[in-house]
Coordinates of C-alpha atoms in Angstrom, one line a residue:
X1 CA -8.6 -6.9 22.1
X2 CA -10.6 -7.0 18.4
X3 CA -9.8 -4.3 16.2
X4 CA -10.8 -3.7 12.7
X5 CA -7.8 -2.2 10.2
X6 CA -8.8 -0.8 6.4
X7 CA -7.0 0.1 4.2
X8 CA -7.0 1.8 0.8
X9 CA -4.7 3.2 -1.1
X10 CA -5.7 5.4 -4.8
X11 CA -1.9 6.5 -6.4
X12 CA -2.3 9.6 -8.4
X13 CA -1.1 8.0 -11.7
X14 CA -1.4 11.0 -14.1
X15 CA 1.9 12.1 -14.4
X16 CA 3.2 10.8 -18.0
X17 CA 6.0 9.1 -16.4
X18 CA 3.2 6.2 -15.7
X19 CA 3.4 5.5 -18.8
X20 CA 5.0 4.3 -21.7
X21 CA 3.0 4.3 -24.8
X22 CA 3.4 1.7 -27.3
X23 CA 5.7 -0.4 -25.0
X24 CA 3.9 -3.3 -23.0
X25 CA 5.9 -5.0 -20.5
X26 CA 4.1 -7.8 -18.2
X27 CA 3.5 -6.7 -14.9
X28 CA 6.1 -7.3 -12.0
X29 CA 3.3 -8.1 -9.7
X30 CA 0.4 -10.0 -11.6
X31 CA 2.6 -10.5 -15.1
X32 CA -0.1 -9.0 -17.3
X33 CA 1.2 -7.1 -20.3
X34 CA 0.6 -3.4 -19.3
X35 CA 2.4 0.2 -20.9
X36 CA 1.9 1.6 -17.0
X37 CA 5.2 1.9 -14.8
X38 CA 5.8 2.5 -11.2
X39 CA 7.7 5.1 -9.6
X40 CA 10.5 3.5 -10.1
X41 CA 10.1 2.8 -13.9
X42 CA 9.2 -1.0 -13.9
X43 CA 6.1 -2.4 -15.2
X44 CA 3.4 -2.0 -13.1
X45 CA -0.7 -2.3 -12.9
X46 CA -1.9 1.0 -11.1
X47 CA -4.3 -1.6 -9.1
X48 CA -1.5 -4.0 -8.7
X49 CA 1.1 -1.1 -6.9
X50 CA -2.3 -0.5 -4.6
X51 CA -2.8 -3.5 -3.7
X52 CA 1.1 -4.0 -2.9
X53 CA 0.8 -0.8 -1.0
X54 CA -2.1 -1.6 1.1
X55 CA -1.3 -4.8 1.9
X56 CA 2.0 -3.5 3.4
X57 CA 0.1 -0.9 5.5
X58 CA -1.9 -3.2 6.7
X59 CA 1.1 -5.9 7.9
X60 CA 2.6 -3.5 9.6
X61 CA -0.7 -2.0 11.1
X62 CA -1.8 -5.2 12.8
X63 CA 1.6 -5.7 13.8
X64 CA 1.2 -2.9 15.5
X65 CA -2.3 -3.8 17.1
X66 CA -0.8 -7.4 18.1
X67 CA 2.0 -5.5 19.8
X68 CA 1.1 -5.9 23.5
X69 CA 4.5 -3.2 24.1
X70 CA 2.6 -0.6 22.5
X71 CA 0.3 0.7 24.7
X72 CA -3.4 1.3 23.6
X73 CA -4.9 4.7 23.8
X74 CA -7.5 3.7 26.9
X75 CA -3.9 2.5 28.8
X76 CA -2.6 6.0 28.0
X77 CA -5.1 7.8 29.8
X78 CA -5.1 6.0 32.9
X79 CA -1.6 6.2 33.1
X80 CA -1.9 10.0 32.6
X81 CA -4.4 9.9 35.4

């Protein structure tokens, strides 16, 4: 079975506490010097914490896909049947 997993991920990065003005700290992902911070208060791109997202969700979503225990939906149905 072929299947076709996107993913995209836009973090709503508005909130002051992405930011640390006048204090550039190099990236933990990419190492570029950048004032924005993550969640958790390290140094982070916006893009970069995305992409590290997104890549993420789509590991474990075509884990998921390769899983031959999970049934897919069409198997569902029959078995319902």
């Amino acid at each position: 079975m072929a299947g076709l997993l996107v993913v995209h991920v836009h973090l709503d990065w508005t909130s002051p506490a992405h930011y640390e003005h006048g204090v550039s700290l190099p990236c933990r992902v990419c190492g570029t010097p950048t004032c924005q911070r993550d969640g958790q208060g390290r140094a982070c791109e916006k893009t970069c914490a995305e992409d590290e997202i997104a890549r993420e969700l789509l590991g474990t979503g075509q884990a998921l896909i390769a899983d031959e225990r999970i049934p897919a939906p069409a198997r569902n149905l029959e078995v319902a049947r």
